[in-house]
Tab-separated table of C-alpha atoms in Angstrom:
chain	number	residue	atom	x	y	z
A	180	MET	CA	13.165	-26.968	-21.685
A	181	GLY	CA	10.200	-27.810	-19.478
A	182	ASN	CA	10.448	-24.486	-17.682
A	183	MET	CA	10.491	-22.611	-21.015
A	184	ASP	CA	7.387	-24.491	-22.196
A	185	SER	CA	5.694	-23.665	-18.903
A	186	ASN	CA	6.451	-19.962	-19.316
A	187	ILE	CA	5.146	-19.980	-22.899
A	188	SER	CA	1.925	-21.584	-21.642
A	189	LYS	CA	1.585	-18.910	-18.967
A	190	ILE	CA	2.054	-16.110	-21.518
A	191	LEU	CA	-0.522	-17.695	-23.859
A	192	LEU	CA	-2.931	-18.115	-20.932
A	193	ALA	CA	-2.576	-14.410	-20.076
A	194	ILE	CA	-3.284	-13.431	-23.693
A	195	GLY	CA	-6.200	-15.880	-23.797
A	196	CYS	CA	-7.776	-14.223	-20.747
A	197	THR	CA	-7.177	-10.752	-22.153
A	198	LEU	CA	-9.072	-11.187	-25.425
A	199	PRO	CA	-12.476	-12.036	-23.852
A	200	VAL	CA	-12.089	-9.018	-21.528
A	201	TYR	CA	-11.744	-6.750	-24.569
A	202	PHE	CA	-14.652	-8.250	-26.531
A	203	ILE	CA	-16.978	-8.071	-23.509
A	204	ALA	CA	-15.848	-4.568	-22.442
A	205	VAL	CA	-16.206	-3.088	-25.945
A	206	ILE	CA	-19.957	-3.778	-25.785
A	207	TRP	CA	-20.335	-1.033	-23.142
A	208	LEU	CA	-17.173	1.042	-23.500
A	209	ILE	CA	-15.470	2.911	-26.313
A	210	PRO	CA	-12.534	0.999	-27.908
A	211	ALA	CA	-9.795	2.931	-26.058
A	212	GLN	CA	-11.376	2.111	-22.689
A	213	ALA	CA	-11.906	-1.545	-23.625
A	214	ILE	CA	-8.281	-1.822	-24.753
A	215	THR	CA	-7.149	-0.221	-21.485
A	216	LEU	CA	-9.071	-2.790	-19.440
A	217	ALA	CA	-7.724	-5.635	-21.561
A	218	LEU	CA	-4.100	-4.486	-21.219
A	219	ILE	CA	-4.484	-4.065	-17.462
A	220	CYS	CA	-5.819	-7.645	-17.358
A	221	LEU	CA	-2.792	-8.844	-19.390
A	222	LEU	CA	-0.321	-7.152	-17.025
A	223	VAL	CA	-2.054	-8.457	-13.900
A	224	MET	CA	-2.111	-11.999	-15.317
A	225	LEU	CA	1.593	-11.910	-16.209
A	226	TRP	CA	2.455	-10.507	-12.786
A	227	SER	CA	0.370	-13.234	-11.164
A	228	ASN	CA	1.567	-16.323	-13.059
A	229	ASN	CA	5.248	-15.325	-13.416
A	230	GLY	CA	5.135	-15.974	-17.148
A	231	LEU	CA	7.766	-13.227	-17.494
A	232	PRO	CA	10.064	-11.710	-14.846
A	233	LEU	CA	8.460	-9.033	-12.682
A	234	GLY	CA	10.700	-6.271	-14.003
A	235	VAL	CA	10.058	-7.208	-17.642
A	236	VAL	CA	6.270	-7.133	-17.210
A	237	SER	CA	6.589	-3.795	-15.414
A	238	LEU	CA	8.295	-2.281	-18.476
A	239	LEU	CA	5.648	-3.512	-20.936
A	240	PRO	CA	3.418	-0.382	-20.596
A	241	ILE	CA	6.211	1.588	-22.324
A	242	LEU	CA	5.628	-0.620	-25.384
A	243	LEU	CA	1.928	-1.456	-25.138
A	244	PHE	CA	0.302	1.878	-24.340
A	245	PRO	CA	1.865	3.735	-27.304
A	246	MET	CA	1.352	0.680	-29.551
A	247	PHE	CA	-2.409	0.859	-28.965
A	248	ASP	CA	-2.424	4.664	-29.181
A	249	LEU	CA	-3.440	5.124	-25.538
A	250	LEU	CA	-0.537	7.362	-24.489
A	251	PRO	CA	2.584	8.740	-26.206
A	252	THR	CA	5.850	7.053	-25.230
A	253	ASP	CA	7.163	10.192	-23.503
A	254	GLU	CA	4.062	10.379	-21.283
A	255	VAL	CA	4.419	6.726	-20.301
A	256	THR	CA	8.131	6.890	-19.534
A	257	SER	CA	7.706	10.023	-17.402
A	258	ASN	CA	5.785	7.870	-14.927
A	259	TYR	CA	8.944	5.815	-14.347
A	260	SER	CA	10.680	8.913	-12.945
A	261	ASN	CA	7.867	9.897	-10.581
A	262	ALA	CA	9.173	11.671	-7.458
A	263	ILE	CA	8.035	8.854	-5.142
A	264	ILE	CA	10.504	6.510	-6.865
A	265	PHE	CA	13.340	8.571	-5.391
A	266	LEU	CA	11.736	8.216	-1.961
A	267	PHE	CA	11.968	4.461	-2.574
A	268	ILE	CA	15.636	4.702	-3.525
A	269	GLY	CA	16.426	6.546	-0.282
A	270	GLY	CA	14.418	4.035	1.732
A	271	PHE	CA	16.052	1.031	0.081
A	272	LEU	CA	19.522	2.495	0.769
A	273	LEU	CA	18.585	2.830	4.461
A	274	ALA	CA	17.316	-0.761	4.500
A	275	ILE	CA	20.577	-1.952	2.905
A	276	ALA	CA	22.578	-0.069	5.554
A	277	VAL	CA	20.505	-1.576	8.383
A	278	GLU	CA	21.085	-5.068	7.009
A	279	LYS	CA	24.797	-4.486	6.263
A	280	THR	CA	25.500	-3.326	9.831
A	281	GLU	CA	23.177	-6.039	11.275
A	282	LEU	CA	21.246	-3.361	13.142
A	283	HIS	CA	18.045	-5.238	12.311
A	284	LYS	CA	19.116	-7.978	14.751
A	285	ILE	CA	19.174	-5.439	17.576
A	286	ILE	CA	15.797	-4.017	16.519
A	287	ALA	CA	14.310	-7.528	16.368
A	288	ASN	CA	15.607	-8.229	19.861
A	289	LYS	CA	13.847	-5.115	21.171
A	290	ILE	CA	10.548	-6.028	19.499
A	291	LEU	CA	10.646	-9.604	20.813
A	292	ALA	CA	11.086	-8.270	24.324
A	293	PHE	CA	7.421	-7.126	24.179
A	294	PHE	CA	5.865	-9.971	22.160
A	295	PRO	CA	5.989	-13.784	22.430
A	296	ASN	CA	8.838	-15.419	20.524
A	297	THR	CA	6.380	-17.284	18.303
A	298	ILE	CA	5.264	-16.899	14.699
A	299	THR	CA	1.931	-15.413	15.769
A	300	GLY	CA	3.620	-13.075	18.240
A	301	MET	CA	6.065	-11.910	15.583
A	302	ILE	CA	3.330	-11.344	12.994
A	303	TYR	CA	1.359	-9.182	15.426
A	304	ALA	CA	4.540	-7.362	16.498
A	305	LEU	CA	5.492	-6.462	12.933
A	306	ALA	CA	1.945	-5.519	11.881
A	307	LEU	CA	1.298	-3.324	14.920
A	308	THR	CA	4.721	-1.671	14.729
A	309	ALA	CA	4.220	-0.877	11.030
A	310	GLY	CA	0.686	0.352	11.703
A	311	SER	CA	1.725	2.580	14.609
A	312	LEU	CA	4.465	4.219	12.550
A	313	SER	CA	2.156	4.648	9.554
A	314	ALA	CA	-0.389	6.539	11.642
A	315	PHE	CA	2.063	9.458	11.688
A	316	LEU	CA	4.640	8.717	8.986
A	317	SER	CA	4.222	7.736	5.354
A	318	ASN	CA	3.235	4.070	5.097
A	319	THR	CA	5.966	3.774	2.456
A	320	THR	CA	8.598	5.022	4.901
A	321	SER	CA	7.339	2.784	7.713
A	322	CYS	CA	7.416	-0.284	5.508
A	323	LEU	CA	10.896	0.453	4.178
A	324	LEU	CA	12.287	0.852	7.697
A	325	LEU	CA	10.886	-2.499	8.885
A	326	ILE	CA	11.193	-4.788	5.867
A	327	PRO	CA	14.756	-5.996	6.691
A	328	LEU	CA	13.276	-7.705	9.773
A	329	ALA	CA	11.105	-9.937	7.588
A	330	LEU	CA	14.240	-11.334	5.962
A	331	PHE	CA	16.158	-11.808	9.196
A	332	LEU	CA	13.708	-13.448	11.577
A	333	SER	CA	13.541	-16.810	9.846
A	334	GLU	CA	15.376	-18.884	7.250
A	335	ASP	CA	12.021	-20.289	6.091
A	336	ASP	CA	10.780	-18.559	2.911
A	337	ALA	CA	7.165	-19.285	3.867
A	338	LEU	CA	7.621	-17.395	7.146
A	339	LYS	CA	9.507	-14.562	5.437
A	340	LYS	CA	6.445	-14.194	3.208
A	341	ARG	CA	4.089	-13.965	6.196
A	342	PHE	CA	6.334	-11.489	8.009
A	343	ALA	CA	6.713	-9.263	4.913
A	344	LEU	CA	2.950	-9.264	4.340
A	345	ALA	CA	2.361	-8.456	8.027
A	346	ILE	CA	4.544	-5.358	7.628
A	347	CYS	CA	3.027	-4.131	4.360
A	348	TYR	CA	-0.598	-4.841	5.317
A	349	GLY	CA	-0.048	-3.422	8.803
A	350	ALA	CA	1.338	-0.212	7.290
A	351	SER	CA	-1.745	0.191	5.071
A	352	ILE	CA	-4.141	-0.503	7.950
A	353	GLY	CA	-2.350	1.928	10.270
A	354	GLY	CA	-2.365	4.722	7.704
A	355	ILE	CA	-6.038	5.458	8.290
A	356	ILE	CA	-5.764	5.869	12.067
A	357	THR	CA	-4.960	9.593	11.862
A	358	PRO	CA	-5.956	12.262	9.321
A	359	ILE	CA	-2.287	12.694	8.350
A	360	GLY	CA	-1.528	8.995	7.878
A	361	THR	CA	-2.238	8.766	4.140
A	362	PRO	CA	-2.967	11.247	1.280
A	363	PRO	CA	-6.667	10.301	0.758
A	364	ASN	CA	-7.389	11.386	4.345
A	365	LEU	CA	-5.928	14.828	3.656
A	366	ILE	CA	-7.859	15.086	0.377
A	367	LEU	CA	-11.096	14.447	2.287
A	368	TYR	CA	-10.223	17.207	4.767
A	369	GLY	CA	-9.497	19.625	1.938
A	370	LEU	CA	-12.806	18.838	0.228
A	371	LEU	CA	-14.797	19.207	3.447
A	372	ASP	CA	-13.301	22.670	3.853
A	373	GLN	CA	-13.931	23.520	0.193
A	374	LEU	CA	-17.580	22.451	0.432
A	375	ASN	CA	-18.079	24.268	3.768
A	376	LEU	CA	-18.963	20.997	5.506
A	377	PRO	CA	-18.138	20.472	9.206
A	378	SER	CA	-14.590	19.174	9.549
A	379	ILE	CA	-13.775	16.057	11.570
A	380	PRO	CA	-11.551	16.980	14.555
A	381	PHE	CA	-8.267	15.081	14.876
A	382	ILE	CA	-9.307	13.198	18.019
A	383	GLN	CA	-12.776	12.397	16.661
A	384	TRP	CA	-11.192	10.912	13.539
A	385	ILE	CA	-9.055	8.613	15.690
A	386	LEU	CA	-12.074	7.564	17.748
A	387	LEU	CA	-13.983	6.800	14.536
A	388	VAL	CA	-11.383	4.617	12.848
A	389	LEU	CA	-9.388	3.089	15.707
A	390	PRO	CA	-11.946	0.291	16.398
A	391	LEU	CA	-11.963	-0.517	12.680
A	392	ALA	CA	-8.155	-0.653	12.536
A	393	LEU	CA	-7.863	-2.786	15.690
A	394	ILE	CA	-10.324	-5.376	14.373
A	395	LEU	CA	-8.445	-5.477	11.059
A	396	PHE	CA	-5.154	-5.980	12.914
A	397	LEU	CA	-6.689	-8.911	14.811
A	398	PHE	CA	-7.990	-10.471	11.594
A	399	LEU	CA	-4.669	-9.881	9.814
A	400	GLY	CA	-2.690	-11.624	12.552
A	401	TRP	CA	-5.099	-14.559	12.587
A	402	MET	CA	-5.075	-14.872	8.793
A	403	LEU	CA	-1.280	-14.809	8.416
A	404	SER	CA	-0.802	-17.133	11.408
A	405	TRP	CA	-3.288	-19.703	10.177
A	406	GLY	CA	-1.621	-23.053	9.495
A	407	THR	CA	1.629	-22.300	11.353
A	408	LYS	CA	0.649	-24.041	14.637
A	409	ASN	CA	2.200	-21.025	16.387
A	410	GLN	CA	5.609	-22.689	16.731
A	411	GLN	CA	8.708	-20.856	17.919
A	412	ILE	CA	10.435	-18.882	15.187
A	413	THR	CA	13.300	-20.912	13.790
A	414	LYS	CA	15.922	-18.153	13.754
A	415	LYS	CA	16.053	-16.139	16.952
A	416	PRO	CA	17.702	-12.749	17.308
A	417	LEU	CA	20.862	-12.462	19.385
A	418	GLN	CA	20.277	-13.715	22.893
A	419	GLN	CA	22.849	-11.381	24.470
A	420	GLN	CA	22.196	-7.716	23.829
A	421	PRO	CA	25.548	-6.481	22.487
A	422	LYS	CA	26.760	-2.936	22.559
A	423	LEU	CA	26.153	-1.062	19.337
A	424	SER	CA	29.160	-0.977	17.026
A	425	THR	CA	30.379	2.346	15.629
A	426	GLU	CA	28.659	1.619	12.294
A	427	GLN	CA	25.398	0.674	14.023
A	428	LYS	CA	25.514	3.889	16.053
A	429	LYS	CA	25.905	5.905	12.850
A	430	VAL	CA	22.912	4.201	11.197
A	431	THR	CA	20.849	4.478	14.397
A	432	THR	CA	21.593	8.206	14.605
A	433	ILE	CA	20.509	8.700	10.990
A	434	LEU	CA	17.309	6.664	11.514
A	435	VAL	CA	16.335	8.436	14.750
A	436	THR	CA	17.049	11.840	13.205
A	437	LEU	CA	15.039	10.863	10.126
A	438	ILE	CA	12.013	9.723	12.137
A	439	LEU	CA	12.079	12.844	14.328
A	440	LEU	CA	12.376	15.059	11.263
A	441	LEU	CA	9.483	13.259	9.565
A	442	PHE	CA	7.320	13.670	12.671
A	443	ILE	CA	8.158	17.374	12.973
A	444	ASN	CA	7.584	17.831	9.245
A	445	SER	CA	4.110	16.215	9.348
A	446	PRO	CA	1.303	18.813	9.363
A	447	ILE	CA	-1.466	18.433	11.940
A	448	GLN	CA	-4.057	20.811	10.585
A	449	PRO	CA	-5.393	23.158	11.799
A	450	TYR	CA	-3.030	23.092	14.759
A	451	TYR	CA	0.418	22.831	13.152
A	452	GLY	CA	1.526	23.216	9.564
A	453	GLY	CA	4.751	21.208	9.710
A	454	LEU	CA	8.098	22.327	8.292
A	455	GLY	CA	6.984	22.169	4.690
A	456	LEU	CA	9.924	19.991	3.602
A	457	ASN	CA	9.454	17.468	0.813
A	458	GLU	CA	9.314	13.970	2.339
A	459	LYS	CA	10.763	12.384	-0.792
A	460	GLY	CA	13.794	14.668	-0.584
A	461	ILE	CA	14.195	13.882	3.120
A	462	LEU	CA	14.300	10.112	2.467
A	463	LEU	CA	16.665	10.391	-0.496
A	464	CYS	CA	18.968	12.673	1.505
A	465	ALA	CA	19.056	10.172	4.400
A	466	GLY	CA	19.993	7.413	1.961
A	467	LEU	CA	22.730	9.416	0.223
A	468	ILE	CA	24.295	10.553	3.515
A	469	LEU	CA	25.271	6.907	4.091
A	470	PHE	CA	27.894	7.257	1.325
A	471	VAL	CA	29.425	10.508	2.638
A	472	PRO	CA	32.630	10.478	4.761
A	473	PRO	CA	33.029	10.193	7.690
A	474	ILE	CA	29.824	8.095	7.793
A	475	SER	CA	30.831	5.867	4.848
A	476	ILE	CA	28.473	3.015	5.684
A	477	LEU	CA	27.722	2.231	2.036
A	478	ASN	CA	29.798	2.145	-1.128
A	479	TRP	CA	28.513	2.181	-4.675
A	480	SER	CA	28.634	-1.619	-5.016
A	481	ASP	CA	25.994	-1.798	-2.234
A	482	SER	CA	23.563	0.061	-4.509
A	483	LYS	CA	23.376	-3.079	-6.665
A	484	LYS	CA	21.142	-4.521	-3.939
A	485	ILE	CA	18.405	-1.982	-4.724
A	486	PRO	CA	15.474	-4.017	-6.184
A	487	PHE	CA	15.140	-2.078	-9.423
A	488	GLU	CA	12.306	-4.336	-10.593
A	489	ILE	CA	10.215	-2.812	-7.788
A	490	LEU	CA	10.998	0.684	-9.077
A	491	PHE	CA	9.890	-0.443	-12.557
A	492	LEU	CA	6.767	-1.930	-10.969
A	493	PHE	CA	5.841	1.453	-9.555
A	494	GLY	CA	6.440	3.100	-12.894
A	495	ALA	CA	3.968	0.623	-14.362
A	496	GLY	CA	1.465	1.415	-11.611
A	497	PHE	CA	1.693	5.156	-12.254
A	498	SER	CA	1.325	4.529	-15.994
A	499	ILE	CA	-1.825	2.477	-15.425
A	500	ALA	CA	-3.243	5.214	-13.198
A	501	HIS	CA	-2.475	7.773	-15.919
A	502	VAL	CA	-4.160	5.816	-18.709
A	503	PHE	CA	-7.084	4.981	-16.416
A	504	THR	CA	-7.825	8.709	-16.267
A	505	SER	CA	-6.837	9.743	-19.810
A	506	SER	CA	-8.950	7.005	-21.425
A	507	GLY	CA	-12.062	8.160	-19.544
A	508	LEU	CA	-12.409	4.995	-17.451
A	509	ALA	CA	-12.384	7.125	-14.286
A	510	VAL	CA	-15.380	9.098	-15.563
A	511	GLN	CA	-17.158	5.856	-16.475
A	512	LEU	CA	-16.640	4.674	-12.905
A	513	ALA	CA	-18.268	7.836	-11.565
A	514	THR	CA	-21.189	7.492	-13.995
A	515	PHE	CA	-21.658	3.871	-12.947
A	516	LEU	CA	-21.867	4.954	-9.314
A	517	GLN	CA	-24.493	7.601	-10.058
A	518	SER	CA	-26.797	4.984	-11.584
A	519	PHE	CA	-27.220	3.415	-8.112
A	520	SER	CA	-28.241	6.647	-6.383
A	521	GLN	CA	-31.676	5.345	-5.335
A	522	LEU	CA	-30.339	2.452	-3.262
A	523	PRO	CA	-31.006	2.410	0.515
A	524	LEU	CA	-28.130	3.874	2.545
A	525	PRO	CA	-26.711	0.527	3.825
A	526	LEU	CA	-26.574	-0.918	0.294
A	527	LEU	CA	-25.054	2.294	-1.039
A	528	ILE	CA	-22.342	2.122	1.642
A	529	LEU	CA	-21.603	-1.497	0.677
A	530	LEU	CA	-21.447	-0.577	-3.015
A	531	ILE	CA	-19.100	2.385	-2.454
A	532	ALA	CA	-16.835	0.318	-0.189
A	533	SER	CA	-16.614	-2.509	-2.739
A	534	LEU	CA	-16.180	-0.271	-5.762
A	535	VAL	CA	-13.450	1.895	-4.235
A	536	THR	CA	-11.563	-1.026	-2.660
A	537	PHE	CA	-11.243	-2.994	-5.891
A	538	SER	CA	-10.809	0.051	-8.157
A	539	THR	CA	-7.841	1.291	-6.168
A	540	GLU	CA	-6.061	-2.019	-6.847
A	541	ILE	CA	-5.255	-0.783	-10.356
A	542	THR	CA	-5.131	2.987	-9.978
A	543	SER	CA	-3.651	5.556	-7.635
A	544	ASN	CA	-5.726	5.898	-4.459
A	545	THR	CA	-4.939	9.621	-4.466
A	546	ALA	CA	-6.187	10.059	-8.035
A	547	LEU	CA	-9.219	7.837	-7.433
A	548	ILE	CA	-10.335	9.588	-4.261
A	549	SER	CA	-9.811	13.039	-5.820
A	550	MET	CA	-12.111	12.052	-8.666
A	551	ILE	CA	-14.771	10.108	-6.784
A	552	LEU	CA	-15.330	12.211	-3.635
A	553	PRO	CA	-17.085	15.070	-5.481
A	554	VAL	CA	-19.302	12.483	-7.205
A	555	ILE	CA	-20.202	10.916	-3.856
A	556	TYR	CA	-20.921	14.336	-2.385
A	557	ALA	CA	-23.329	15.134	-5.255
A	558	LEU	CA	-24.902	11.695	-4.855
A	559	GLY	CA	-25.567	12.309	-1.158
A	560	GLN	CA	-26.880	15.829	-1.740
A	561	GLN	CA	-29.355	14.710	-4.406
A	562	ASN	CA	-30.775	11.974	-2.191
A	563	GLY	CA	-30.686	13.672	1.209
A	564	LEU	CA	-28.024	11.325	2.576
A	565	ASP	CA	-25.171	12.031	4.989
A	566	THR	CA	-22.470	13.139	2.558
A	567	ARG	CA	-19.682	13.088	5.182
A	568	LEU	CA	-20.476	9.456	6.007
A	569	LEU	CA	-20.379	8.350	2.371
A	570	MET	CA	-17.153	10.272	1.692
A	571	MET	CA	-15.568	8.808	4.827
A	572	VAL	CA	-16.358	5.272	3.598
A	573	ALA	CA	-14.738	5.955	0.225
A	574	THR	CA	-11.670	7.593	1.806
A	575	ILE	CA	-10.955	4.716	4.193
A	576	CYS	CA	-11.495	2.048	1.516
A	577	ALA	CA	-9.105	3.865	-0.848
A	578	SER	CA	-6.272	2.851	1.503
A	579	TYR	CA	-7.352	-0.786	1.748
A	580	ALA	CA	-6.063	-2.378	-1.445
A	581	PHE	CA	-4.215	-5.542	-0.458
A	582	MET	CA	-4.257	-7.732	-3.585
A	583	LEU	CA	-1.787	-6.363	-6.139
A	584	PRO	CA	1.775	-5.026	-5.821
A	585	ILE	CA	0.873	-1.936	-7.873
A	586	ALA	CA	-2.000	-1.038	-5.530
A	587	THR	CA	0.015	0.596	-2.726
A	588	PRO	CA	3.698	1.335	-2.003
A	589	PRO	CA	3.788	-1.129	0.940
A	590	ASN	CA	2.567	-3.938	-1.349
A	591	ALA	CA	5.340	-3.176	-3.818
A	592	ILE	CA	7.946	-3.090	-1.039
A	593	ALA	CA	6.817	-6.529	0.156
A	594	MET	CA	7.563	-7.802	-3.338
A	595	SER	CA	11.210	-6.836	-2.791
A	596	CYS	CA	11.361	-9.871	-0.481
A	597	ALA	CA	12.093	-12.813	-2.757
A	598	ALA	CA	9.729	-15.008	-0.713
A	599	VAL	CA	6.626	-12.970	-1.661
A	600	GLU	CA	5.017	-13.752	-5.021
A	601	VAL	CA	2.083	-11.996	-6.636
A	602	LYS	CA	-0.110	-15.084	-6.260
A	603	ASN	CA	0.529	-15.054	-2.483
A	604	MET	CA	-0.450	-11.403	-2.301
A	605	ILE	CA	-3.610	-11.979	-4.340
A	606	ARG	CA	-4.699	-14.919	-2.172
A	607	TYR	CA	-4.211	-13.197	1.176
A	608	GLY	CA	-5.154	-9.780	-0.176
A	609	PHE	CA	-8.481	-10.925	-1.598
A	610	LEU	CA	-9.541	-12.283	1.805
A	611	LEU	CA	-8.403	-9.079	3.507
A	612	ASN	CA	-10.225	-6.968	0.903
A	613	LEU	CA	-13.487	-8.826	1.480
A	614	PHE	CA	-13.179	-8.661	5.258
A	615	SER	CA	-12.325	-4.943	5.224
A	616	ILE	CA	-15.302	-4.174	2.939
A	617	LEU	CA	-17.716	-5.989	5.246
A	618	LEU	CA	-16.127	-4.420	8.327
A	619	VAL	CA	-16.288	-0.875	6.920
A	620	PHE	CA	-19.910	-1.535	5.924
A	621	ALA	CA	-20.807	-2.725	9.443
A	622	VAL	CA	-18.943	0.063	11.267
A	623	ALA	CA	-20.155	2.834	8.928
A	624	SER	CA	-23.798	1.698	9.054
A	625	THR	CA	-23.854	1.755	12.857
A	626	TYR	CA	-21.017	3.458	14.741
A	627	TRP	CA	-20.086	6.116	12.171
A	628	ASP	CA	-23.691	6.843	11.233
A	629	TYR	CA	-24.359	7.758	14.885
A	630	PHE	CA	-21.013	9.362	15.743
A	631	LEU	CA	-20.789	11.664	12.705
A	632	ASN	CA	-24.239	13.033	13.468
A	633	PHE	CA	-23.810	13.225	17.231
């Protein structure tokens, strides 16, 4: 009874916070935009305080957006069948196979051979491994491949939470290291070419962002290790390195083939165009192969372990991104940015970094960066500023949304670990957001400002 009363209080609190948001927003925005902001606030509050189960809250846009005449039901539900959801299904099937065959114990043993067998050592190992993979593969794929380790390395839920966050945050940080690591980077390259601006060579890009990423990795490890006293991890991987079983060899072969195929498929423009295969199809195929004889690692009952609430969560995120654009809030964001065009360059960099970082928490970073980069280019042109520098700031910050599970695929994947709650992600993510904004501001105002004009 007490738990039910607590949940009712949490729901009422979420509604109570939503109403003031609407009445304040409607002063400056049209009603549809004010309602959109208020509903986003309601969903974020319910995700944060666990007033309703995660999956239930994630399905609410199907009811709320048509109810308030923001989007038709068919347009909302189509977001729950977005192609990336099938990438998730393939990735989750691979993760289930790794856990079922206990291959993650072998992988953990290999990782610990290079890092100290301590909580801090493991956090850095997971973050750097996820980041290194994400520099060349999709951060979603990298996170899915590593997340079983977060559940294996300790019986302590608090440590599972830290390990899962190290993987998801590390994947997001690593995605900016190369131009092919995340979609916003590729959008920037396409726009530079479209606007006849000098492109940023592959190696120069790495030299620009690698110091930023390394400092963020150091801060991430320190932040997630804080308060643990750096004790030994409580559940160690197998001390004796066993030979791989037949099932483990099958899964290993599929994983190695998958990673090689993803690397070969990745375009490195203008040098290599990749194979042109759809990455979502590749991941789903790898997951489905696990059911096919003679591999037969999984059976249909194993599919019940897929965290469907995370798939619903992504559908909600895509729906929010859709209504963010259709309601005109995206245009309002661009207009707001233009009103600060006379600010000195350092303050403008800080404003763009802050605005993009927090905006991408509730909308697709791909959609946001596609909309805002042309605005930033016009802003720089009108005021004689370095347009490439300003666009670079926005592009990097579009990948650094660490607070909400709907912000990035790695955040959502971390939520598939039962130990991670939205309030944990908000607490750690807010600190990481602030640090990354200040770091991007410092690096862009000095190092990038010189290097891009060298």
